Short mmCIF file of C-alpha atoms and ligand atoms in Angstrom, two decimals:
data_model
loop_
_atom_site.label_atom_id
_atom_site.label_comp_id
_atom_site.label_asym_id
_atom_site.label_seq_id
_atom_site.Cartn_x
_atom_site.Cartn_y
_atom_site.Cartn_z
CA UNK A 28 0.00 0.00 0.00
CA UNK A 29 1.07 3.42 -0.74
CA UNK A 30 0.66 5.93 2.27
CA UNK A 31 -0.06 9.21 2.44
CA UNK A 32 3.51 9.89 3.84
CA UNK A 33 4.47 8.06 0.79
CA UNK A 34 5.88 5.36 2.44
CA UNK A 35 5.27 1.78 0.77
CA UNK A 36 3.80 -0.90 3.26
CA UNK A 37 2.69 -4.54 3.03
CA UNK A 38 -0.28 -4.75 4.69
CA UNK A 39 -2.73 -7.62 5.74
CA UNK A 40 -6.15 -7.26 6.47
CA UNK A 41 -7.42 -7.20 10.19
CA UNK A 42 -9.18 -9.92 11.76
CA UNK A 43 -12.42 -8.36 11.95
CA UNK A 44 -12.60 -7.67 8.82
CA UNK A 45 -11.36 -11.19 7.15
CA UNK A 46 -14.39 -12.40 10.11
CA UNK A 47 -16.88 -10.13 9.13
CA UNK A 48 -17.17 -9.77 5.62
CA UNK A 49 -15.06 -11.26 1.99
CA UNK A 50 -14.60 -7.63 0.77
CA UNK A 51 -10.74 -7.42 0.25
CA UNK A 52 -8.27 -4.33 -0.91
CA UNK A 53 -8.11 -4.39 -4.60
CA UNK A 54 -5.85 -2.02 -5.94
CA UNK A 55 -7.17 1.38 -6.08
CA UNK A 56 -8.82 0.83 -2.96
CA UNK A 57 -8.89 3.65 -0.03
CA UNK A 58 -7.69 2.13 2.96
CA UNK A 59 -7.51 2.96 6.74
CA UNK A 60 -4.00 1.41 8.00
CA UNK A 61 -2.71 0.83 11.71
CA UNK A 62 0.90 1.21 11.75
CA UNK A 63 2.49 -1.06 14.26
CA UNK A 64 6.63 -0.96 15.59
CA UNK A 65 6.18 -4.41 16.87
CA UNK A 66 4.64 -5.94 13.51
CA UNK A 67 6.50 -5.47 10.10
CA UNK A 68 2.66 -5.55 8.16
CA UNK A 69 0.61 -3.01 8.45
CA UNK A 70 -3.07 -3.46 9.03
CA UNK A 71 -6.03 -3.01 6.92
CA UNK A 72 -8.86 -1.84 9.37
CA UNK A 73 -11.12 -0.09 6.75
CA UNK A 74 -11.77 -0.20 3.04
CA UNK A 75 -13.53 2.95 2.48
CA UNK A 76 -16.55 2.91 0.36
CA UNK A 77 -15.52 2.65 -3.34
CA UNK A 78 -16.81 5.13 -5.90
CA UNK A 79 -15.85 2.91 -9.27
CA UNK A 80 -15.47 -0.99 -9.42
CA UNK A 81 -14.61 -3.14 -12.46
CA UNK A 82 -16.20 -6.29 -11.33
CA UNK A 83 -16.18 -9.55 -13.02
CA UNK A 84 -17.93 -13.01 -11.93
CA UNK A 85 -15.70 -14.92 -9.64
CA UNK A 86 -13.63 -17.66 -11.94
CA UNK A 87 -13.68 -20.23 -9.17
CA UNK A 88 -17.57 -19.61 -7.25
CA UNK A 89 -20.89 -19.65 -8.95
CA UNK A 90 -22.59 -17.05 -7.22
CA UNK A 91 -19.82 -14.55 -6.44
CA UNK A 92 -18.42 -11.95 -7.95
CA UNK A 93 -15.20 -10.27 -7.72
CA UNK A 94 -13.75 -6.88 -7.84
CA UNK A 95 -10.48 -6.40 -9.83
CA UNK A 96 -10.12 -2.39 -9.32
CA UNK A 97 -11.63 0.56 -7.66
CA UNK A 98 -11.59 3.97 -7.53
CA UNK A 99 -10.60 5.17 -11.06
CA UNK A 100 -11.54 7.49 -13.73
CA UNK A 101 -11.19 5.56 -17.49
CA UNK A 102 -11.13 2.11 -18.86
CA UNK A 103 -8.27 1.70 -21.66
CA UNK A 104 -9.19 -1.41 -23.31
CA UNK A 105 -6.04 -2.47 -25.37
CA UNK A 106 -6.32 -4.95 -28.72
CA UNK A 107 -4.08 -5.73 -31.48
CA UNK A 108 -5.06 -3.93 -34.67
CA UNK A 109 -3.69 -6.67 -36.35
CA UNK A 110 -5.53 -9.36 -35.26
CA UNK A 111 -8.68 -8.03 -33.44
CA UNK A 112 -11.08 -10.12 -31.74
CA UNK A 113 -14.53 -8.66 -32.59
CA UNK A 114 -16.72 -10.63 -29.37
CA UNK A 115 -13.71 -10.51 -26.83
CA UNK A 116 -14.09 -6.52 -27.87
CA UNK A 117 -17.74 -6.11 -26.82
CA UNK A 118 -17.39 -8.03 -23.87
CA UNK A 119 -14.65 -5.75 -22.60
CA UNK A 120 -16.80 -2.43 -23.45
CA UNK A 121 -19.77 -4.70 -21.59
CA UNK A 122 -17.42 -4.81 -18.49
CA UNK A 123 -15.71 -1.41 -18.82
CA UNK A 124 -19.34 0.44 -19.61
CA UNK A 125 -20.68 -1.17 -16.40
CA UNK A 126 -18.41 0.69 -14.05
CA UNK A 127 -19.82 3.93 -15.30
CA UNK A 128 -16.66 5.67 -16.13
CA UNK A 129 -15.34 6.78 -19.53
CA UNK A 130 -13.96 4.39 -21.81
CA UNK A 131 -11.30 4.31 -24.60
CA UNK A 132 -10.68 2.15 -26.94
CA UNK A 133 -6.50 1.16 -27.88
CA UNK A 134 -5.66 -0.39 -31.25
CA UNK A 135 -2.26 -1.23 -30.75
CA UNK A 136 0.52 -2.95 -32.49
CA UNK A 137 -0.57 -0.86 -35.93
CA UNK A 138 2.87 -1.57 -37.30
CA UNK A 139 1.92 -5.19 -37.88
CA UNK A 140 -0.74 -3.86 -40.08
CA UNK A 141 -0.40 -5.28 -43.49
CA UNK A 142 -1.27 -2.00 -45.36
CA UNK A 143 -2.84 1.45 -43.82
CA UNK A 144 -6.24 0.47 -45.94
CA UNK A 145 -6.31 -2.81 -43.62
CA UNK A 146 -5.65 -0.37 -40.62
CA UNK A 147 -8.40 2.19 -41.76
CA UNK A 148 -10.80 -1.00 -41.89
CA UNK A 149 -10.40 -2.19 -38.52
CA UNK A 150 -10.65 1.30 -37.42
CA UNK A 151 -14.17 1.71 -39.48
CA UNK A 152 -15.43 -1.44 -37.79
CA UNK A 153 -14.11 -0.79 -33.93
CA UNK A 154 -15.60 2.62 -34.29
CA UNK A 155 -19.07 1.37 -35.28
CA UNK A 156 -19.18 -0.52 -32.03
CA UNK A 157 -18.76 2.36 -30.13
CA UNK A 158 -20.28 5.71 -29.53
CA UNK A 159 -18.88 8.13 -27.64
CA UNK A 160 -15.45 6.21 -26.66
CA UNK A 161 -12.70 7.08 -28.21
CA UNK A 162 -10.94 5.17 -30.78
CA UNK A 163 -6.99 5.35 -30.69
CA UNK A 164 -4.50 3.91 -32.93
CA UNK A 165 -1.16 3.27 -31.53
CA UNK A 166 2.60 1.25 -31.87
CA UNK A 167 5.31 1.08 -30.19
CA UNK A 168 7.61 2.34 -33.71
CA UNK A 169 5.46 5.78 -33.17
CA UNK A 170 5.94 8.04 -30.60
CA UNK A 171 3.15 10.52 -31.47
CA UNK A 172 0.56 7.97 -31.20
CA UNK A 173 1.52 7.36 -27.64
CA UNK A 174 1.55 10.50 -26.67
CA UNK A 175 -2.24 10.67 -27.64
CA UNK A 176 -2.46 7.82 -24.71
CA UNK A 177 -1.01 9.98 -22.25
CA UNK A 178 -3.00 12.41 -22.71
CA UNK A 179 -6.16 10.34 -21.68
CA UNK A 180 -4.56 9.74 -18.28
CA UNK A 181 -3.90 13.59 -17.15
CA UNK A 182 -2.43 14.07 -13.58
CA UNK A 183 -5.11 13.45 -10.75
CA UNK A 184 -6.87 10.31 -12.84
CA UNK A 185 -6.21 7.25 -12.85
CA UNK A 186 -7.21 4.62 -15.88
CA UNK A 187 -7.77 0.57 -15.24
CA UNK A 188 -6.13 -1.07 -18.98
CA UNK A 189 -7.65 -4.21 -19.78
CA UNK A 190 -6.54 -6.51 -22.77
CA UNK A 191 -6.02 -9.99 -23.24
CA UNK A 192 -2.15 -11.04 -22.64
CA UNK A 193 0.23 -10.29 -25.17
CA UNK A 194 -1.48 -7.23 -26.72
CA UNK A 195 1.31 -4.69 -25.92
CA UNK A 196 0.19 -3.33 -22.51
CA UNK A 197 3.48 -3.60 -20.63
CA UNK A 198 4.90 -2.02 -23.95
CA UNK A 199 2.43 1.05 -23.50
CA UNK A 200 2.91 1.59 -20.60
CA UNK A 201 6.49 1.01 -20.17
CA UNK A 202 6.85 3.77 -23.11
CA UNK A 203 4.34 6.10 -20.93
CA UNK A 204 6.22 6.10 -18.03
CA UNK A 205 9.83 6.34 -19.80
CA UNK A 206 11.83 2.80 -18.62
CA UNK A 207 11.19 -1.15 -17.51
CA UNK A 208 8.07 -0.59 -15.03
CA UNK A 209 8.48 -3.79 -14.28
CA UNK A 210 12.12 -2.52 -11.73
CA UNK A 211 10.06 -0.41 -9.95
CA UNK A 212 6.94 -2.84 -9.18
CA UNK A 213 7.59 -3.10 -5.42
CA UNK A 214 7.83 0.52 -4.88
CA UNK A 215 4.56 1.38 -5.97
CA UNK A 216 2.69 -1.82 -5.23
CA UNK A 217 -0.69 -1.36 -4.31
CA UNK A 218 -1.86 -4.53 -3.92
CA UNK A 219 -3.23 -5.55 -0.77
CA UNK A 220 -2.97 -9.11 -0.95
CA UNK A 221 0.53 -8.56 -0.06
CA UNK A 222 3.98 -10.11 -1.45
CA UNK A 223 2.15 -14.18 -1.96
CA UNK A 224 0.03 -13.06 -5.09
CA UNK A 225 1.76 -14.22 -8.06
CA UNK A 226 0.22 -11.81 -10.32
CA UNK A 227 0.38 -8.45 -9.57
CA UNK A 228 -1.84 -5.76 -10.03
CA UNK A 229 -0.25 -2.14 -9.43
CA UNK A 230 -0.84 1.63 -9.89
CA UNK A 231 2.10 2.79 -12.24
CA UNK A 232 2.52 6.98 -12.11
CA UNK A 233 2.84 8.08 -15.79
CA UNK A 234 5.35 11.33 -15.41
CA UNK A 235 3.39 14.37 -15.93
CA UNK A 236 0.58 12.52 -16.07
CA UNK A 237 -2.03 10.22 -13.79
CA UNK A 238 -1.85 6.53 -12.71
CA UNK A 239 -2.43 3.15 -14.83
CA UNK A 240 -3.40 0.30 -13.55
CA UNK A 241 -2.30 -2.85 -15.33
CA UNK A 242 -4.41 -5.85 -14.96
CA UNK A 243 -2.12 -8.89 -16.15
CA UNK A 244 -3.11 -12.22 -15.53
CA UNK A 245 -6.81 -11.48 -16.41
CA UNK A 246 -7.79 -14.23 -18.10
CA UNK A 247 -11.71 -14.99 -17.65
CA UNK A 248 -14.02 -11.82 -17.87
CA UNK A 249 -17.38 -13.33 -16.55
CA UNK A 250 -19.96 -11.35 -16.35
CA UNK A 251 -21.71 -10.11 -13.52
CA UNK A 252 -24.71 -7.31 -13.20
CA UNK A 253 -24.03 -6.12 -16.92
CA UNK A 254 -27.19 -4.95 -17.50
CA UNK A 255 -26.01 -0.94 -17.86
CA UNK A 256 -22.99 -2.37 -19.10
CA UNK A 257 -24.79 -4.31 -22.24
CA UNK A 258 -27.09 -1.31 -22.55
CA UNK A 259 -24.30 1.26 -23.24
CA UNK A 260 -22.46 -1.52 -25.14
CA UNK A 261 -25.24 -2.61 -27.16
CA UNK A 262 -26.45 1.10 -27.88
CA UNK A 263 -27.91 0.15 -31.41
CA UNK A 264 -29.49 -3.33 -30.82
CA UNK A 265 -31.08 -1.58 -27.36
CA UNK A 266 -32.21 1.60 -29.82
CA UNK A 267 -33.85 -0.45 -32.28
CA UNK A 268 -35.66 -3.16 -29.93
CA UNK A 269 -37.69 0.16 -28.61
CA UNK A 270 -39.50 -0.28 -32.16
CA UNK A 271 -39.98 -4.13 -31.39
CA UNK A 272 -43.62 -4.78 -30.95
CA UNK A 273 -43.52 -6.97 -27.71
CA UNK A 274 -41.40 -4.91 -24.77
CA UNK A 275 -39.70 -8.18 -23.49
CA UNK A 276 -38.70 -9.19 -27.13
CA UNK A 277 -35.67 -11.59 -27.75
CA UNK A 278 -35.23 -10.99 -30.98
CA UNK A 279 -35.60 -14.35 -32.04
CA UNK A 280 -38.96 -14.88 -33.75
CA UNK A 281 -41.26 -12.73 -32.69
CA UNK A 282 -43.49 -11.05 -35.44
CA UNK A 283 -42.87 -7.13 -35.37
CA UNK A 284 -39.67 -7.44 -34.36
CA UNK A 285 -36.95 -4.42 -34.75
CA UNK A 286 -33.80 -5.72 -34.67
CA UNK A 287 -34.33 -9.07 -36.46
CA UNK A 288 -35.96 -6.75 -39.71
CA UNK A 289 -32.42 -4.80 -39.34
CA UNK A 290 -30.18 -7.54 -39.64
CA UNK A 291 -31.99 -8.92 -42.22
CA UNK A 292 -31.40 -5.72 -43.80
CA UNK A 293 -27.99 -5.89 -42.98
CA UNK A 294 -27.79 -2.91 -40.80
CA UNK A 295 -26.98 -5.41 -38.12
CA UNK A 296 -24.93 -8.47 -38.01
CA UNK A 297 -26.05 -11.71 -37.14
CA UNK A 298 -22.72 -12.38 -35.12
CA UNK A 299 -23.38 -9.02 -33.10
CA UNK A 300 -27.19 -10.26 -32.56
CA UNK A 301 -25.60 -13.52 -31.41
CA UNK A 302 -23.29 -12.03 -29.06
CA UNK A 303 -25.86 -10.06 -27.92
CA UNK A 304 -28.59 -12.38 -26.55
CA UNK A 305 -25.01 -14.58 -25.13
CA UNK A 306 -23.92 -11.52 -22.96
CA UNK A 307 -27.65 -10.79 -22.04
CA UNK A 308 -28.17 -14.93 -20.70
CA UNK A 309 -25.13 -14.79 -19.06
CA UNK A 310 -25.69 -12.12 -16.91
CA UNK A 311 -29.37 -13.13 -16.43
CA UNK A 312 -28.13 -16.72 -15.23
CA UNK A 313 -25.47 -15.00 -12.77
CA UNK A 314 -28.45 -13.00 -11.22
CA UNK A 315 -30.30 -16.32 -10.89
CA UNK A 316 -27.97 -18.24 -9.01
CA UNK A 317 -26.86 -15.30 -6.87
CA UNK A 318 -30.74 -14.96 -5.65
CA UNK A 319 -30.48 -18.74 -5.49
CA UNK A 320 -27.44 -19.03 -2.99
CA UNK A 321 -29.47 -16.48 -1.68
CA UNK A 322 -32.89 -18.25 -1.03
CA UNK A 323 -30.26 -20.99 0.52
CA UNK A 324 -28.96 -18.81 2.57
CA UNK A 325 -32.00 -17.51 4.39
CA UNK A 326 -33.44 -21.00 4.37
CA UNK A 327 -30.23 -22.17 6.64
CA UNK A 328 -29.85 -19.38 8.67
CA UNK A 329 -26.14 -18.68 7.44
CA UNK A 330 -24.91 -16.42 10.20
CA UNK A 331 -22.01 -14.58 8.29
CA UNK A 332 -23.15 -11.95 5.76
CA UNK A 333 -21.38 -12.56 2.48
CA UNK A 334 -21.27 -8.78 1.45
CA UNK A 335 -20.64 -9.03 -2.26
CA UNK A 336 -23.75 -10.55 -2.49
CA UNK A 337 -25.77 -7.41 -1.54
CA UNK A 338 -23.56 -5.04 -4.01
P1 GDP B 20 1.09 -7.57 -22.70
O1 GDP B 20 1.05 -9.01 -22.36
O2 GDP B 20 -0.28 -7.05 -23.08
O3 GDP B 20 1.71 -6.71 -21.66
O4 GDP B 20 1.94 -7.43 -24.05
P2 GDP B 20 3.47 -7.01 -24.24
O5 GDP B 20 3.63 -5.54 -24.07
O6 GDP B 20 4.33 -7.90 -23.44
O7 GDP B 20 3.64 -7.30 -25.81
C1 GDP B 20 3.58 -8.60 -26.36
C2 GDP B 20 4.49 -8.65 -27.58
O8 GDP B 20 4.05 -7.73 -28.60
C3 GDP B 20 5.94 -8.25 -27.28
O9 GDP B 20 6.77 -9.10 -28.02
C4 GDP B 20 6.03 -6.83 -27.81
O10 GDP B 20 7.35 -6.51 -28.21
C5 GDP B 20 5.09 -6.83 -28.97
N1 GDP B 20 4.53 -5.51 -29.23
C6 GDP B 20 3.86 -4.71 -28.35
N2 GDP B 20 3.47 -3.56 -28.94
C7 GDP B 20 3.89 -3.62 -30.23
C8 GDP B 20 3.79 -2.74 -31.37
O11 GDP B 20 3.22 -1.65 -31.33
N3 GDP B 20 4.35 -3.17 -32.53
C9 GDP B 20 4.96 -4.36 -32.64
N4 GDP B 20 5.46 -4.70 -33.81
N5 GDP B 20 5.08 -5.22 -31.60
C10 GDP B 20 4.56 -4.86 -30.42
ZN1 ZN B 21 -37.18 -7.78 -31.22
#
């Protein structure tokens, strides 16, 4: 954790709170620490309330979910140019729209690009997906285009980059902040989980600039309440099925349907339908068995209040 007298500590959390509750420090969290002479950890006693959370379905529990980051101002969500995953894409601006905040969208490795028409297509097509994000084109052989990056993490902000591994993010950012991050990790480690985590997850100062968070190691993004998120993500699917004739339309056969007449039309594509109705079952299928564990839990009396249940 990194103080206010910024001084570096590991920390652990206190026993009431591992007792009490399963929230845990992520990084970006707001802490309240006891300093002790006797103990070389400091202590967690508070996470203070968080005002932004990127929160994905726990890999390993059914009914759980599980906060990654907290407290920042942007997404960054980071893909190749050259070899752009079109679904992976709208699940990540499913996630990043659900925390509320502003959201970018980083093309990178451009370079690899076999010709600037194949670049300008890409572009076309990420930009269609999105409306008011912005759309930025970068590589590591172009300076310029990285400044454009820092500039969407001014001093005071911080930005959460997600991005499957390998898609340049430790190249970004290690040409945002000047040198190997990577040497200066255990200064500015954040995480609260303390020196055991193998992956970690840190706030990185950009000079001049803000923090980024790198989240390596990310592999599944689950989804968990995404309805806001698929909403914002889905902004033409969700504008057209207001002109569906049945309110809880699913697009699939209904007469007087909206969005099936578009994508027959080709205004729409089938694959973005598809991925559509997927993202909306998964996230209705997390809510049902969260309010199942629920039911269980009243029904057996569970004494110990599982707080990121009630989020
Ligand atoms: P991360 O896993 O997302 O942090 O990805 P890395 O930053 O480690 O990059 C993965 C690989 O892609 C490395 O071999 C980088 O050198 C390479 N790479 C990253 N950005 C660029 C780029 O803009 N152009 C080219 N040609 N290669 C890049
Ligand atoms: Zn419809």
């Amino acid at each position: 954790m990194l103080a206010e007298d910024k001084k570096t500590y590991r920390c652990e959390h206190s026993v009431a709170l591992v007792k009490e509750a399963t929230l845990r420090a992520v990084v970006g969290d707001w802490v309240a620490l006891e300093l002790s002479e006797s103990h070389d950890k400091a202590i967690i006693k508070e996470i203070l309330p968080r005002e932004t959370q990127l929160v994905r379905k726990d890999p390993t529990e059914q009914a759980l979910s599980q906060v990654l980051a907290a407290n920042f101002d942007r997404v960054l969500i980071a893909q190749p140019l050259n070899d752009i995953n079109i679904r992976r894409l709208e699940r990540e601006l499913v996630l990043a729209h659900e925390t509320g905040v502003a959201v970018s969208v980083i093309l990178t490795k451009a370079d690899l690009a076999a010709t600037e028409e194949e670049q300008a297509v890409v572009f076309e097509q990420v930009q269609s997906l999105v409306t008011n994000e912005e759309v930025l084109v970068i590589s590591t052989e172009d300076a310029q285009s990285i400044e454009a990056v820092r500039s969407l993490v001014p001093a005071g902000e911080i930005a959460v980059m997600i991005g499957k591994s390998g898609v340049g993010k430790s190249s970004l950012i290690n040409l945002l902040v000047g040198f190997e991050v990577q040497k200066t990790a255990d200064v500015r480690s954040v995480d609260g989980k303390g020196r055991h985590t193998t992956v970690s997850r840190e706030m990185i100062q950009i000079p001049e600039g803000g923090y980024i968070i790198d989240m390596p190691g990310v592999r599944g993004l689950g989804l968990w309440d995404a309805d806001f998120g698929i909403e914002t993500a889905f902004f033409d699917i969700e504008e057209l099925a207001r002109d569906c004739r049945f309110r809880d339309c699913k697009h699939e056969s209904e007469p007087g349907c909206a969005v099936r007449a578009a994508v027959e039309r080709a205004d729409v594509a089938e694959s973005r339908l598809k991925s559509y109705r997927a993202l909306k079952k998964e996230t209705a299928s997390v809510q049902d068995r969260r309010e199942e564990a629920q039911r269980l839990r009243t029904r057996t009396g569970h004494p110990r209040t599982r707080r990121f249940l009630d989020e």
